[in-house]
C-alpha cells in the first residue's frame, strides 16, 4: 500500500466524522424540534462515507481479503467511537442541566448566588421537563395517570450499563457524586 | 489483519490494566486516571511490539499502520471515558426509566417520579460537581466562573448557536 493510499485509509474515519458533523449541523437548521433525528442521520451518512472511502482506498491496491476486512473493520470501529463521542457532546447541550447552569451563570455576568439559581431552576419544572422529554421520545407512556415503560432501547442500554457498573466498579448502587457531567 | 489485531489487543490490554487497578484502588479523579492509563498504554504497547516475541507477530509496521492503530486507540479511549461517566453515575433520565421499569405492570405515579428526582438533589449535586471540577468558585455567597468554566461556556455556547438551539437540561 502506497503512503498516499495508506493515509487515505487511516483518515477515512476522520473524513466520516467531518461529514457527520456537517450533515448534523445542516439538518439542525431543518429538523427543528427533533434533534435526535439530525444526530442519527448525520451518523449514518458519516458511516457510509467512512465505509466507502476505506473500501475504495484498500481496493485500489492488491490487498489480501483478511487485511482489507481488518483495516475496514478497524476504521468502522474508529468512526463509531468518534461518532459516539460527538453524540454525547451534542447531547450535553440538549439534556445537561449542569451545562445549562454553567451557561446561565455566564449570561449573568459570570457570577450568581444560590438563591438566584434556585429561583431560576424550579425543581418541579426541571422534573416535568425530563418527564415530558421521555414521553415525547416514547420511552415512557402515560395511562390513567400512571407511567409505564415504552420503547425499550434506552432501557436496554440502562441495563447494560448496570451490568458494566457491577463488572467495573463492583457495585450496582449509585456511588457518591462524581465528575459526571449531566 | 495484524494491524487490527494489534490495535484491539492494545486497547484490551489497557482496559485490563484499568480493571485490575480498580479492584485495588478507586482513584478520586477517575476520569483523569482513565486517560492516564489508556494513553500511557499506547506508546508502551507500541514499543513492546518493536522488541521481543510480539515483534515477530506484528512487524514490520509502517507509519500508516502506526497512525491507524493510534487513531483507533485515541478514539476508543475517548469513547470509553464518555461511557464511563454513565457507568460511574446513573443519569436522572436513566434513573427514571429503570424506576418505572422495575414497577412493571403497576406503573408509577407522577408524584413518585417527582419524589425520586427530587431526592437526587439536582441543583446541589451539580453545584458541588462544578466546584469540585473547578468550573466555579464560591466566595461571599456568590458562585463565580473560573477560567475553565468560562472556556466551557464559550465552547458550549458556540455549539448551541450552531445547533440553532437553547440550552436544555
Coordinates of C-alpha atoms in Angstrom, one line a residue:
Chain A
X1 CA 0.0 0.0 0.0
X2 CA 1.4 3.4 -1.0
X3 CA 1.9 6.1 1.6
X4 CA -0.8 8.3 -0.1
X5 CA -3.2 5.4 -0.2
X6 CA -2.4 4.4 3.3
X7 CA -3.0 7.9 4.6
X8 CA -6.4 7.9 2.9
X9 CA -7.3 4.6 4.6
X10 CA -6.2 6.0 8.0
X11 CA -8.1 9.3 7.7
X12 CA -11.3 7.7 6.4
X13 CA -12.9 7.7 9.9
X14 CA -11.9 11.4 10.3
X15 CA -13.5 12.2 7.0
X16 CA -16.6 10.3 8.0
X17 CA -16.8 12.2 11.3
X18 CA -16.4 15.6 9.5
X19 CA -19.2 14.6 7.2
X20 CA -21.2 13.5 10.2
X21 CA -20.8 16.9 11.9
X22 CA -21.6 18.9 8.7
X23 CA -24.7 16.8 8.0
X24 CA -25.9 17.1 11.5
X25 CA -25.4 20.8 11.7
X26 CA -27.2 21.3 8.3
X27 CA -30.1 19.2 9.4
X28 CA -30.3 21.1 12.7
X29 CA -31.4 24.1 10.8
X30 CA -34.2 22.0 9.2
X31 CA -35.1 19.3 11.8
X32 CA -36.1 21.9 14.3
X33 CA -37.5 20.2 17.4
X34 CA -36.3 16.7 16.5
X35 CA -32.6 17.0 17.4
X36 CA -32.0 13.2 17.6
X37 CA -33.2 12.7 14.0
X38 CA -30.5 15.0 12.9
X39 CA -27.9 13.3 15.1
X40 CA -28.6 9.8 13.8
X41 CA -28.9 10.9 10.2
X42 CA -25.5 12.6 10.4
X43 CA -24.0 9.5 12.0
X44 CA -25.4 7.2 9.2
X45 CA -24.2 9.5 6.4
X46 CA -20.7 9.6 8.0
X47 CA -20.7 5.8 8.4
X48 CA -21.4 5.4 4.7
X49 CA -18.6 7.9 3.8
X50 CA -16.1 6.0 6.1
X51 CA -17.0 2.7 4.6
X52 CA -16.8 3.9 1.0
X53 CA -13.5 5.8 1.5
X54 CA -12.0 2.8 3.4
X55 CA -13.1 0.3 0.8
X56 CA -12.0 2.4 -2.2
X57 CA -8.6 3.1 -0.8
X58 CA -8.0 -0.5 0.2
X59 CA -9.3 -1.9 -3.1
X60 CA -7.0 0.4 -5.1
X61 CA -4.1 -1.8 -4.2
X62 CA -3.9 -5.6 -4.3
X63 CA -4.5 -6.3 -0.7
X64 CA -5.4 -9.7 0.9
X65 CA -9.0 -10.1 1.9
X66 CA -8.1 -10.6 5.5
X67 CA -6.1 -7.3 5.5
X68 CA -9.0 -5.5 3.8
X69 CA -11.5 -6.7 6.3
X70 CA -9.2 -5.9 9.1
X71 CA -8.4 -2.3 8.0
X72 CA -12.0 -1.5 7.0
X73 CA -13.4 -3.0 10.3
X74 CA -10.9 -1.0 12.3
X75 CA -12.0 2.1 10.5
X76 CA -15.6 1.5 11.2
X77 CA -14.9 0.9 14.9
X78 CA -12.8 4.1 15.0
X79 CA -15.6 6.0 13.3
X80 CA -18.2 4.5 15.7
X81 CA -16.1 5.7 18.6
X82 CA -15.7 9.2 17.2
X83 CA -19.5 9.3 16.5
X84 CA -20.3 8.1 20.0
X85 CA -18.2 10.9 21.4
X86 CA -19.8 13.5 19.1
X87 CA -23.3 12.3 20.1
X88 CA -22.6 12.7 23.7
X89 CA -21.1 16.2 23.2
X90 CA -24.2 17.3 21.3
X91 CA -26.5 15.6 23.9
X92 CA -24.9 17.6 26.7
X93 CA -26.2 20.7 25.0
X94 CA -29.7 19.2 24.7
X95 CA -30.1 17.5 28.1
X96 CA -27.4 18.5 30.5
X97 CA -28.6 20.6 33.5
X98 CA -25.0 21.2 34.5
X99 CA -24.1 22.8 31.2
X100 CA -27.3 24.9 31.3
X101 CA -26.5 26.1 34.8
X102 CA -22.9 27.0 33.6
X103 CA -24.2 28.9 30.6
X104 CA -26.7 30.8 32.7
X105 CA -24.0 31.8 35.2
X106 CA -22.1 33.0 32.2
X107 CA -25.0 35.0 31.0
X108 CA -25.4 36.6 34.4
X109 CA -22.0 38.3 34.0
X110 CA -20.0 35.3 35.3
X111 CA -21.4 35.3 38.8
X112 CA -24.6 34.5 40.7
X113 CA -25.7 33.4 44.1
X114 CA -27.5 30.2 45.2
X115 CA -30.9 31.9 45.7
X116 CA -30.9 33.2 42.2
X117 CA -30.0 29.8 40.9
X118 CA -32.8 28.2 42.9
X119 CA -35.3 30.8 41.7
X120 CA -34.2 30.2 38.1
X121 CA -34.2 26.4 38.4
X122 CA -37.6 25.4 39.7
X123 CA -37.1 21.8 40.6
X124 CA -40.7 20.9 39.7
X125 CA -40.2 22.4 36.2
X126 CA -37.0 20.6 35.7
X127 CA -38.6 17.3 36.7
X128 CA -41.6 18.0 34.4
X129 CA -39.2 18.8 31.5
X130 CA -37.4 15.5 31.9
X131 CA -40.6 13.5 32.1
X132 CA -42.0 15.3 29.1
X133 CA -38.8 14.6 27.1
X134 CA -39.1 10.9 27.9
X135 CA -42.8 10.9 27.0
X136 CA -42.1 12.7 23.7
X137 CA -39.4 10.1 22.8
X138 CA -41.8 7.3 23.6
X139 CA -39.6 5.9 26.4
X140 CA -42.4 6.4 28.9
X141 CA -46.1 6.1 28.2
X142 CA -48.8 7.5 30.4
X143 CA -52.1 5.7 31.0
X144 CA -54.7 6.6 33.7
X145 CA -52.3 9.0 35.4
X146 CA -49.6 6.3 35.8
X147 CA -46.4 5.9 33.9
X148 CA -45.2 2.7 32.2
X149 CA -42.2 1.7 30.2
X150 CA -42.5 2.5 26.5
X151 CA -39.7 1.9 23.9
X152 CA -37.1 -0.4 25.3
X153 CA -33.9 0.8 23.6
X154 CA -32.7 3.2 26.3
X155 CA -34.0 0.8 29.0
X156 CA -31.8 -1.9 27.5
X157 CA -28.9 0.5 27.4
X158 CA -29.6 1.2 31.1
X159 CA -29.5 -2.5 31.9
X160 CA -26.2 -2.9 30.0
X161 CA -24.7 0.0 32.0
X162 CA -25.9 -1.5 35.2
X163 CA -24.1 -4.8 34.3
X164 CA -21.0 -2.8 33.4
X165 CA -21.2 -0.9 36.7
X166 CA -21.1 -4.2 38.6
X167 CA -18.3 -5.5 36.5
X168 CA -16.1 -2.5 36.6
X169 CA -16.9 -0.8 39.9
X170 CA -18.1 -3.9 41.6
X171 CA -21.3 -2.3 42.9
X172 CA -24.8 -1.9 41.5
X173 CA -25.9 1.1 43.5
X174 CA -25.2 4.8 42.8
X175 CA -21.8 5.9 44.0
X176 CA -21.3 9.3 45.7
X177 CA -21.4 12.4 43.4
X178 CA -18.6 12.4 40.9
X179 CA -17.4 14.5 38.0
X180 CA -20.1 13.1 35.7
X181 CA -21.3 15.9 33.5
X182 CA -25.1 15.9 33.2
Chain B
X1 CA -5.5 -8.2 9.9
X2 CA -2.4 -7.9 12.1
X3 CA -2.9 -4.2 12.4
X4 CA -6.5 -4.7 13.5
X5 CA -5.4 -7.3 16.0
X6 CA -2.7 -5.1 17.4
X7 CA -5.0 -2.1 17.8
X8 CA -7.7 -4.1 19.5
X9 CA -5.1 -6.0 21.6
X10 CA -3.6 -2.7 22.8
X11 CA -6.9 -1.3 23.8
X12 CA -8.0 -4.5 25.6
X13 CA -4.6 -4.6 27.4
X14 CA -5.2 -1.0 28.6
X15 CA -8.7 -2.0 29.7
X16 CA -7.4 -4.9 31.7
X17 CA -4.8 -2.7 33.5
X18 CA -7.6 -0.3 34.3
X19 CA -9.9 -3.1 35.6
X20 CA -7.2 -4.6 37.7
X21 CA -6.2 -1.2 39.2
X22 CA -9.9 -0.5 40.0
X23 CA -10.0 -3.8 42.0
X24 CA -7.2 -2.5 44.3
X25 CA -7.8 1.3 44.4
X26 CA -10.5 3.6 43.1
X27 CA -9.0 6.9 42.2
X28 CA -10.6 10.1 43.4
X29 CA -10.3 11.6 39.9
X30 CA -11.4 8.6 37.9
X31 CA -11.6 10.3 34.5
X32 CA -8.1 11.6 34.8
X33 CA -6.8 8.2 35.9
X34 CA -8.5 6.5 33.0
X35 CA -7.0 8.9 30.5
X36 CA -3.5 8.4 32.0
X37 CA -3.8 4.6 31.9
X38 CA -5.1 4.3 28.4
X39 CA -2.8 7.0 26.8
X40 CA 0.2 5.5 28.6
X41 CA -0.6 2.0 27.3
X42 CA -0.4 3.2 23.7
X43 CA 3.3 4.1 23.5
X44 CA 4.3 1.4 25.9
X45 CA 2.4 -1.2 23.9
X46 CA 3.8 0.0 20.5
X47 CA 7.3 0.0 21.9
X48 CA 6.7 -3.6 23.1
X49 CA 5.9 -4.6 19.6
X50 CA 9.2 -3.5 18.4
X51 CA 11.1 -6.0 20.5
X52 CA 10.6 -9.4 21.9
X53 CA 8.1 -12.1 20.9
X54 CA 5.5 -9.6 19.8
X55 CA 7.8 -8.1 17.2
X56 CA 7.8 -11.4 15.3
X57 CA 4.0 -11.4 15.2
X58 CA 3.2 -7.8 14.1
X59 CA 6.4 -6.4 12.4
X60 CA 7.0 -4.8 10.1
X61 CA 4.7 -1.9 10.9
X62 CA 4.7 1.2 8.6
X63 CA 3.9 4.8 9.5
X64 CA 0.4 4.4 8.3
X65 CA -0.1 1.3 10.3
X66 CA 1.1 3.0 13.5
X67 CA -1.2 6.0 12.7
X68 CA -4.2 3.8 12.2
X69 CA -3.5 2.0 15.5
X70 CA -3.0 5.3 17.3
X71 CA -6.2 6.9 15.9
X72 CA -8.2 3.8 16.9
X73 CA -6.8 3.8 20.4
X74 CA -7.4 7.5 21.0
X75 CA -10.9 7.3 19.6
X76 CA -11.8 4.3 21.6
X77 CA -10.2 5.7 24.8
X78 CA -12.3 8.9 24.5
X79 CA -15.4 6.9 23.8
X80 CA -14.8 4.7 26.8
X81 CA -14.2 7.8 29.0
X82 CA -17.6 9.2 27.8
X83 CA -19.3 5.9 28.5
X84 CA -17.6 5.6 31.9
X85 CA -19.4 8.8 33.1
X86 CA -22.6 6.9 32.6
X87 CA -21.2 3.8 34.2
X88 CA -19.9 5.8 37.2
X89 CA -23.2 7.5 38.0
X90 CA -26.7 7.0 36.5
X91 CA -28.3 10.0 34.8
X92 CA -31.6 11.2 36.1
X93 CA -33.4 10.2 32.9
X94 CA -32.0 6.7 33.1
X95 CA -32.9 6.5 36.8
X96 CA -36.5 7.4 35.9
X97 CA -36.6 4.7 33.2
X98 CA -35.3 2.0 35.4
X99 CA -37.5 3.0 38.3
X100 CA -40.6 2.8 36.1
X101 CA -39.4 -0.5 34.5
X102 CA -38.9 -2.0 38.0
X103 CA -42.6 -1.3 38.8
X104 CA -43.6 -3.4 35.8
X105 CA -47.4 -3.5 35.3
X106 CA -48.1 -1.5 38.4
X107 CA -46.6 1.6 36.9
X108 CA -45.6 4.8 38.7
X109 CA -47.5 8.0 39.5
X110 CA -46.1 11.4 38.6
X111 CA -45.6 12.1 42.3
X112 CA -43.5 9.0 42.7
X113 CA -41.3 10.1 39.8
X114 CA -41.0 13.7 41.2
X115 CA -40.1 12.4 44.6
X116 CA -37.4 10.2 43.1
X117 CA -35.8 13.0 41.1
X118 CA -36.2 15.5 44.0
X119 CA -34.3 13.0 46.3
X120 CA -31.4 13.2 43.8
X121 CA -30.9 16.9 44.8
X122 CA -30.3 18.1 41.2
X123 CA -29.2 21.7 42.0
X124 CA -26.9 20.9 44.9
X125 CA -25.2 18.0 43.3
X126 CA -24.4 19.9 40.1
X127 CA -23.1 22.9 42.1
X128 CA -20.9 20.6 44.1
X129 CA -19.7 18.9 41.0
X130 CA -18.8 22.2 39.3
X131 CA -17.0 23.3 42.5
X132 CA -15.1 20.0 42.6
X133 CA -14.1 20.3 39.0
X134 CA -13.1 23.9 39.4
X135 CA -15.5 25.3 36.9
X136 CA -16.8 27.7 39.5
X137 CA -15.6 29.0 42.9
X138 CA -17.6 30.2 45.8
X139 CA -16.8 33.4 47.6
X140 CA -19.0 35.7 49.8
X141 CA -22.1 33.7 48.9
X142 CA -21.5 34.1 45.1
X143 CA -20.6 31.5 42.6
X144 CA -18.2 32.8 40.0
X145 CA -16.9 31.2 36.8
X146 CA -13.3 30.2 36.7
X147 CA -11.2 30.4 33.6
X148 CA -12.0 26.7 33.0
X149 CA -15.8 27.5 33.5
X150 CA -15.6 30.4 31.0
X151 CA -13.9 28.2 28.4
X152 CA -16.6 25.6 28.8
X153 CA -19.3 28.3 28.4
X154 CA -17.6 29.6 25.2
X155 CA -17.4 26.1 23.7
X156 CA -21.0 25.1 24.5
X157 CA -22.4 28.5 23.8
X158 CA -20.9 28.4 20.3
X159 CA -22.1 24.9 19.8
X160 CA -25.7 25.8 20.8
X161 CA -25.7 28.6 18.2
X162 CA -24.5 26.1 15.6
X163 CA -27.2 23.7 16.6
X164 CA -29.8 26.5 16.5
X165 CA -31.0 25.6 20.0
X166 CA -31.3 26.9 23.5
X167 CA -29.7 25.1 26.4
X168 CA -31.7 22.1 27.6
X169 CA -31.4 20.4 31.0

